[in-house]
Amino acid sequence: MKGCGRWFGALALTLLLPAVALAADVKIGLMCPLTGKWASEGQDMKNIVSLLADEVNAKGGVKGRKIDLVVEDDAGDPRTAALAAQKLASSGVTAVIGTYGSAVTEASQSILDEAGLVQIGTGSTSVRLTEKGLPLFFRTCPRDDAQGRSAAAAIVKGGYKAVALLHDNSSYAKGLAEETKAQLAKLGVKVVFYDALTPGERDYTAILTKLKAAKPDLIFFTGYYPETGMLLRQKREMGWNAPMMGGDAANHQDLVKIAGVEAAEGYFFVSPPLPQDMDTPEAKAFLQAFQARYHAVPVSVWAVLAGDAFKAIVGALEAGQDKPEAMAAWLKQLKGMPALSGTLGFDAKGDRVGEFYRVYKVDNKGRFVLQPK
């Protein structure tokens, strides 16, 4: 009887297999920094895309197929990102979302392109990423040249005449510094200092001393929030009160934790809108669902842009475009799609279309306050 039971069990399993195959999941890859200094960004990217995937699956999936999210940690490091891209390329995913950081994304681009996979970057704003002509690469964030124009406009509006430009030699930060420098030259604003720091260090007093000697009336550090927080804190410890601004990589609440509220007060940056300032019906519904599940709001807009990438991929799948070339063609004609951060569309290069940058200032309670246009 025991042998009979095993035989019937095996038969039943065999009969079920065709049905399982017919309803195979569609895999979507997500590459994000779950470890390393940008881990909070990566965790929110994972949380947001997981939430959206669960919502799609709860409604029956895409054309009857459930979404299976395949996540790889890139650690915010180009070498790790290359390995993560190789794993995703061999995992059977239909497309890949990610990642945060231009140099990290760049390390994955050729691998995913050679694998014939659509890739949608989320926080990678370096101009050259879409100037390579890779037909399957897209991004839901704007480019550094657009940000450079917005940053220069904010500097001019603030009445600053002598600006110190500091970057960290990363693809993103150096690109933004160069774009801003070019824009300031056109607008007649003097750049009195231009140099780079080494990211990840604990003491920036030497570079701050050099900056102070240049006598700028504004410091524009184009790098990421961990170093921004350190610069603000150590600048205050030096007793130097020169105003400081940043780009969209400073858009993270951990900046205030690192700097301290007093040192961060008055700091301002250009960025796409924060999650709490997104006012579309889609954004409001998403934020309500995110808070209900995670009891928090996303730490920055960059993780939200991973949600936009997911919606773009699902839109293509719902339109029946599940092959890479067809999906890419569909995305390049996409205009005005309701997404989390606003309407979504792409141009022929794969860049997001539309203007998103606003100015935020840190108040005396450490909050990022949207400034009037």
Coordinates of C-alpha atoms in Angstrom, one line a residue:
M1 CA 0.0 0.0 0.0
K2 CA 2.9 2.4 0.8
G3 CA 4.3 1.8 -2.7
C4 CA 0.9 2.4 -4.2
G5 CA 0.5 5.7 -2.3
R6 CA 3.9 6.9 -3.6
W7 CA 2.9 5.9 -7.2
F8 CA -0.4 7.8 -7.1
G9 CA 1.4 10.8 -5.5
A10 CA 3.9 10.8 -8.3
L11 CA 1.2 10.5 -10.9
A12 CA -0.7 13.4 -9.4
L13 CA 2.4 15.6 -9.5
T14 CA 3.1 14.7 -13.1
L15 CA -0.4 15.6 -14.1
L16 CA 0.0 19.0 -12.4
L17 CA 3.2 19.9 -14.2
P18 CA 1.7 21.1 -17.5
A19 CA -0.7 23.5 -15.7
V20 CA 2.3 24.9 -13.7
A21 CA 4.3 25.4 -16.9
L22 CA 1.3 27.2 -18.6
A23 CA 1.1 29.7 -15.7
A24 CA 4.8 30.3 -15.5
D25 CA 5.8 33.5 -13.6
V26 CA 7.3 36.4 -15.4
K27 CA 10.6 37.3 -13.7
I28 CA 11.7 41.0 -13.3
G29 CA 15.2 41.7 -12.0
L30 CA 16.0 44.3 -9.4
M31 CA 19.6 45.4 -8.8
C32 CA 20.0 47.6 -5.7
P33 CA 22.5 48.4 -2.9
L34 CA 21.2 46.3 0.1
T35 CA 24.6 46.6 1.8
G36 CA 27.2 49.3 1.9
K37 CA 26.8 53.0 2.5
W38 CA 23.6 53.4 0.3
A39 CA 21.9 50.4 1.9
S40 CA 18.8 52.4 3.0
E41 CA 18.3 53.5 -0.6
G42 CA 18.5 49.9 -1.7
Q43 CA 16.2 48.6 1.0
D44 CA 13.5 51.1 0.0
M45 CA 14.0 50.2 -3.7
K46 CA 13.3 46.5 -2.7
N47 CA 10.4 47.4 -0.5
I48 CA 8.7 49.6 -3.1
V49 CA 9.1 47.2 -6.0
S50 CA 8.0 44.3 -3.8
L51 CA 4.9 46.2 -2.7
L52 CA 4.0 47.1 -6.3
A53 CA 4.6 43.5 -7.5
D54 CA 2.4 42.1 -4.7
E55 CA -0.4 44.6 -5.8
V56 CA -0.1 43.4 -9.4
N57 CA -0.2 39.7 -8.3
A58 CA -3.2 40.3 -6.0
K59 CA -5.1 41.4 -9.1
G60 CA -4.2 38.3 -11.0
G61 CA -0.8 39.2 -12.4
V62 CA 0.0 40.3 -15.9
K63 CA -2.1 38.4 -18.5
G64 CA -2.6 35.7 -15.9
R65 CA 1.1 35.4 -15.1
K66 CA 2.4 36.3 -11.6
I67 CA 5.4 38.7 -11.2
D68 CA 8.4 37.0 -9.6
L69 CA 10.9 39.6 -8.4
V70 CA 14.6 38.5 -8.5
V71 CA 16.8 40.8 -6.3
E72 CA 20.5 41.1 -6.4
D73 CA 22.6 43.2 -4.1
D74 CA 25.1 45.5 -5.9
A75 CA 26.5 46.9 -2.6
G76 CA 26.8 50.4 -4.3
D77 CA 30.1 49.1 -5.8
P78 CA 30.9 48.7 -9.5
R79 CA 32.6 45.4 -9.2
T80 CA 29.8 43.9 -7.1
A81 CA 27.3 45.4 -9.6
A82 CA 29.0 43.6 -12.5
L83 CA 28.6 40.3 -10.6
A84 CA 25.0 41.1 -9.8
A85 CA 24.3 41.9 -13.4
Q86 CA 25.8 38.5 -14.5
K87 CA 23.6 36.7 -12.0
L88 CA 20.5 38.5 -13.3
A89 CA 21.5 37.9 -16.9
S90 CA 21.5 34.1 -16.2
S91 CA 18.4 34.0 -14.1
G92 CA 15.7 34.2 -16.8
V93 CA 14.5 37.7 -16.0
T94 CA 12.6 39.7 -18.6
A95 CA 14.0 43.1 -17.7
V96 CA 16.1 44.7 -15.0
I97 CA 15.4 47.6 -12.7
G98 CA 18.4 49.5 -11.3
T99 CA 20.5 50.8 -10.0
Y100 CA 21.4 53.8 -7.8
G101 CA 24.7 55.5 -8.6
S102 CA 25.9 56.2 -12.1
A103 CA 29.3 54.4 -11.8
V104 CA 27.5 51.4 -10.4
T105 CA 24.9 51.3 -13.2
E106 CA 27.6 51.8 -15.8
A107 CA 29.4 48.7 -14.6
S108 CA 26.3 46.7 -15.4
Q109 CA 25.3 48.3 -18.7
S110 CA 27.3 46.3 -21.2
I111 CA 26.7 43.0 -19.4
L112 CA 22.9 43.4 -19.5
D113 CA 23.0 44.8 -23.0
E114 CA 25.0 41.8 -24.3
A115 CA 22.5 39.6 -22.5
G116 CA 19.7 41.3 -24.5
L117 CA 17.9 42.7 -21.5
V118 CA 16.0 46.0 -21.1
Q119 CA 17.6 47.9 -18.1
I120 CA 15.9 50.9 -16.5
G121 CA 18.3 52.9 -14.2
T122 CA 16.7 54.7 -11.3
G123 CA 19.2 57.1 -9.7
S124 CA 21.9 57.2 -12.4
T125 CA 22.0 60.7 -13.8
S126 CA 25.4 60.7 -15.6
V127 CA 24.9 62.1 -19.2
R128 CA 27.1 59.5 -20.8
L129 CA 25.0 56.5 -19.8
T130 CA 22.5 57.3 -22.5
E131 CA 25.0 58.8 -25.0
K132 CA 26.5 55.4 -25.6
G133 CA 23.6 54.4 -27.9
L134 CA 22.7 51.2 -26.0
P135 CA 19.2 50.4 -27.4
L136 CA 17.9 48.6 -24.3
F137 CA 18.9 51.1 -21.7
F138 CA 16.5 53.6 -20.1
R139 CA 16.3 55.6 -16.9
T140 CA 13.5 57.1 -14.8
C141 CA 15.7 59.9 -13.4
P142 CA 16.7 63.0 -15.3
R143 CA 20.3 63.7 -16.5
D144 CA 23.1 65.7 -15.0
D145 CA 22.9 68.4 -17.7
A146 CA 19.3 69.1 -16.8
Q147 CA 20.3 69.2 -13.1
G148 CA 23.3 71.4 -13.9
R149 CA 21.0 74.0 -15.5
S150 CA 18.7 73.8 -12.5
A151 CA 21.6 74.1 -10.0
A152 CA 23.1 77.1 -11.9
A153 CA 19.6 78.8 -11.9
A154 CA 19.3 78.3 -8.2
I155 CA 22.8 79.8 -7.6
V156 CA 21.9 82.9 -9.7
K157 CA 18.6 83.3 -8.0
G158 CA 20.3 83.2 -4.6
G159 CA 22.6 86.0 -5.7
Y160 CA 25.9 84.1 -5.3
K161 CA 28.8 85.5 -7.2
A162 CA 31.8 83.4 -6.2
V163 CA 31.2 79.6 -6.1
A164 CA 33.4 76.7 -4.9
L165 CA 32.7 73.5 -6.8
L166 CA 33.7 70.3 -5.1
H167 CA 33.0 66.7 -6.3
D168 CA 34.1 63.2 -5.4
N169 CA 35.4 62.0 -8.8
S170 CA 32.4 59.6 -9.3
S171 CA 30.7 59.6 -12.7
Y172 CA 27.7 61.4 -11.2
A173 CA 29.4 64.0 -9.1
K174 CA 32.1 65.0 -11.5
G175 CA 29.6 65.1 -14.4
L176 CA 27.3 67.4 -12.4
A177 CA 30.2 69.6 -11.4
E178 CA 31.3 70.0 -15.0
E179 CA 27.8 70.7 -16.2
T180 CA 27.2 73.3 -13.5
K181 CA 30.6 74.9 -14.2
A182 CA 29.8 75.3 -17.9
Q183 CA 26.4 76.8 -17.0
L184 CA 27.8 79.3 -14.5
A185 CA 30.3 80.5 -17.1
K186 CA 27.5 81.3 -19.4
L187 CA 25.7 83.2 -16.6
G188 CA 28.8 85.2 -15.5
V189 CA 29.2 83.6 -12.1
K190 CA 32.9 83.1 -11.0
V191 CA 34.1 79.6 -10.0
V192 CA 36.8 80.3 -7.4
F193 CA 37.6 76.7 -6.5
Y194 CA 37.3 73.4 -8.4
D195 CA 38.6 70.1 -6.9
A196 CA 37.6 66.7 -5.6
L197 CA 37.6 64.9 -2.2
T198 CA 38.1 61.2 -1.5
P199 CA 34.7 59.6 -0.6
G200 CA 34.5 57.5 2.5
E201 CA 37.0 59.4 4.6
R202 CA 36.2 60.6 8.1
D203 CA 38.1 63.8 8.2
Y204 CA 37.6 66.6 5.6
T205 CA 39.2 69.5 7.4
A206 CA 42.1 69.7 5.0
I207 CA 39.9 70.2 1.9
L208 CA 37.6 72.5 3.9
T209 CA 40.7 74.6 4.8
K210 CA 41.5 74.9 1.1
L211 CA 37.9 75.8 0.3
K212 CA 37.9 78.5 3.0
A213 CA 41.1 80.1 1.6
A214 CA 39.4 80.5 -1.8
K215 CA 36.8 82.8 -0.1
P216 CA 33.6 81.5 -1.9
D217 CA 30.2 82.9 -1.0
L218 CA 28.8 79.5 -1.7
I219 CA 30.1 75.9 -1.7
F220 CA 28.4 73.5 -4.1
F221 CA 29.4 69.9 -3.3
T222 CA 28.0 67.6 -6.0
G223 CA 28.6 64.3 -4.3
Y224 CA 26.5 62.0 -2.1
Y225 CA 24.7 62.5 1.2
P226 CA 27.2 60.7 3.5
E227 CA 30.1 63.0 2.6
T228 CA 27.7 66.0 2.5
G229 CA 26.8 65.3 6.1
M230 CA 30.4 65.0 7.1
L231 CA 31.3 68.3 5.3
L232 CA 28.5 70.2 7.0
R233 CA 29.4 68.9 10.5
Q234 CA 33.1 69.6 10.2
K235 CA 32.5 73.0 8.6
R236 CA 30.5 74.0 11.6
E237 CA 33.2 72.6 13.9
M238 CA 35.7 74.9 12.2
G239 CA 33.4 77.8 12.9
W240 CA 33.0 78.5 9.2
N241 CA 29.5 79.6 8.2
A242 CA 29.7 79.8 4.4
P243 CA 26.4 78.5 2.9
M244 CA 26.5 75.1 1.1
M245 CA 24.3 73.5 -1.5
G246 CA 24.1 70.1 -3.1
G247 CA 22.6 68.1 -5.9
D248 CA 20.0 65.4 -5.9
A249 CA 22.3 62.8 -4.3
A250 CA 22.0 64.8 -1.1
N251 CA 18.3 64.1 -1.1
H252 CA 18.3 61.6 1.9
Q253 CA 17.3 62.1 5.5
D254 CA 20.4 60.4 6.7
L255 CA 22.2 63.6 5.7
V256 CA 20.7 65.3 8.8
K257 CA 21.6 62.4 11.0
I258 CA 25.3 62.6 9.9
A259 CA 25.6 66.4 10.0
G260 CA 23.4 67.1 13.0
V261 CA 20.4 69.5 12.8
E262 CA 22.3 72.6 13.7
A263 CA 25.0 72.0 11.0
A264 CA 22.4 71.1 8.4
E265 CA 20.1 74.0 8.9
G266 CA 20.1 76.3 5.9
Y267 CA 21.7 73.7 3.6
F268 CA 19.8 73.5 0.3
F269 CA 19.8 71.2 -2.7
V270 CA 18.2 70.7 -6.1
S271 CA 16.2 67.5 -6.6
P272 CA 13.2 65.9 -8.1
P273 CA 10.3 66.2 -5.5
L274 CA 10.4 64.2 -2.3
P275 CA 7.9 61.4 -1.8
Q276 CA 5.8 63.5 0.6
D277 CA 5.6 66.3 -2.0
M278 CA 4.3 64.0 -4.8
D279 CA 0.6 64.9 -5.2
T280 CA -0.7 62.7 -8.1
P281 CA -3.5 60.2 -7.3
E282 CA -1.1 57.4 -8.0
A283 CA 1.5 58.8 -5.6
K284 CA -1.0 59.3 -2.8
A285 CA -2.4 55.8 -3.1
F286 CA 1.2 54.4 -3.2
L287 CA 2.3 56.4 -0.1
Q288 CA -0.7 55.2 1.8
A289 CA 0.0 51.6 0.9
F290 CA 3.7 52.0 1.7
Q291 CA 3.0 53.5 5.1
A292 CA 0.4 50.8 5.9
R293 CA 3.0 48.0 5.2
Y294 CA 6.3 49.5 6.4
H295 CA 5.1 52.2 8.9
A296 CA 7.4 54.8 7.3
V297 CA 7.8 56.9 4.2
P298 CA 10.5 56.2 1.5
V299 CA 13.8 57.8 2.5
S300 CA 14.2 59.6 -0.8
V301 CA 12.8 60.0 -4.3
W302 CA 15.4 57.6 -5.8
A303 CA 13.8 54.5 -4.5
V304 CA 10.4 55.8 -5.7
L305 CA 11.9 56.0 -9.2
A306 CA 12.5 52.2 -9.0
G307 CA 8.7 52.0 -8.6
D308 CA 8.3 54.1 -11.8
A309 CA 10.6 51.7 -13.6
F310 CA 8.5 48.7 -12.4
K311 CA 5.3 50.4 -13.7
A312 CA 7.0 51.0 -17.1
I313 CA 8.0 47.3 -17.4
V314 CA 4.5 46.1 -16.3
G315 CA 2.9 48.5 -18.8
A316 CA 5.0 47.0 -21.6
L317 CA 4.1 43.5 -20.5
E318 CA 0.4 44.3 -20.4
A319 CA 0.7 45.6 -23.9
G320 CA 2.1 42.2 -24.9
Q321 CA 5.7 43.5 -25.4
D322 CA 7.7 40.9 -23.5
K323 CA 10.6 40.6 -25.9
P324 CA 13.5 43.0 -25.4
E325 CA 13.4 44.8 -28.7
A326 CA 9.7 45.1 -28.7
M327 CA 9.7 46.3 -25.0
A328 CA 12.3 48.9 -25.8
A329 CA 10.3 50.1 -28.8
W330 CA 7.2 50.4 -26.7
L331 CA 9.0 52.3 -24.0
K332 CA 10.4 54.8 -26.4
Q333 CA 6.9 55.8 -27.6
L334 CA 5.6 56.0 -24.1
K335 CA 4.4 59.5 -23.1
G336 CA 2.3 60.7 -20.2
M337 CA 1.9 57.4 -18.4
P338 CA 0.7 58.0 -14.8
A339 CA 3.5 56.9 -12.5
L340 CA 4.5 57.5 -8.8
S341 CA 6.6 60.6 -9.3
G342 CA 4.4 62.1 -12.1
T343 CA 3.8 61.4 -15.7
L344 CA 6.3 59.1 -17.3
G345 CA 7.8 58.9 -20.8
F346 CA 11.1 58.3 -22.6
D347 CA 12.8 59.8 -25.6
A348 CA 14.7 58.0 -28.3
K349 CA 17.9 57.8 -26.2
G350 CA 16.0 56.2 -23.3
D351 CA 16.1 59.4 -21.2
R352 CA 13.0 60.4 -19.2
V353 CA 11.2 63.4 -20.6
G354 CA 9.9 66.3 -18.6
E355 CA 11.3 68.8 -16.0
F356 CA 11.4 67.6 -12.4
Y357 CA 14.0 69.7 -10.4
R358 CA 12.9 71.8 -7.4
V359 CA 14.9 73.4 -4.6
Y360 CA 14.7 72.2 -1.0
K361 CA 16.1 73.8 2.1
V362 CA 16.8 72.2 5.5
D363 CA 14.9 74.0 8.3
N364 CA 15.7 74.3 12.0
K365 CA 14.1 70.9 12.7
G366 CA 16.1 69.1 10.1
R367 CA 13.2 68.8 7.7
F368 CA 13.6 69.2 3.9
V369 CA 11.2 72.1 2.9
L370 CA 10.2 72.6 -0.7
Q371 CA 10.9 76.2 -1.8
P372 CA 8.6 78.3 -3.9
K373 CA 9.4 78.3 -7.7

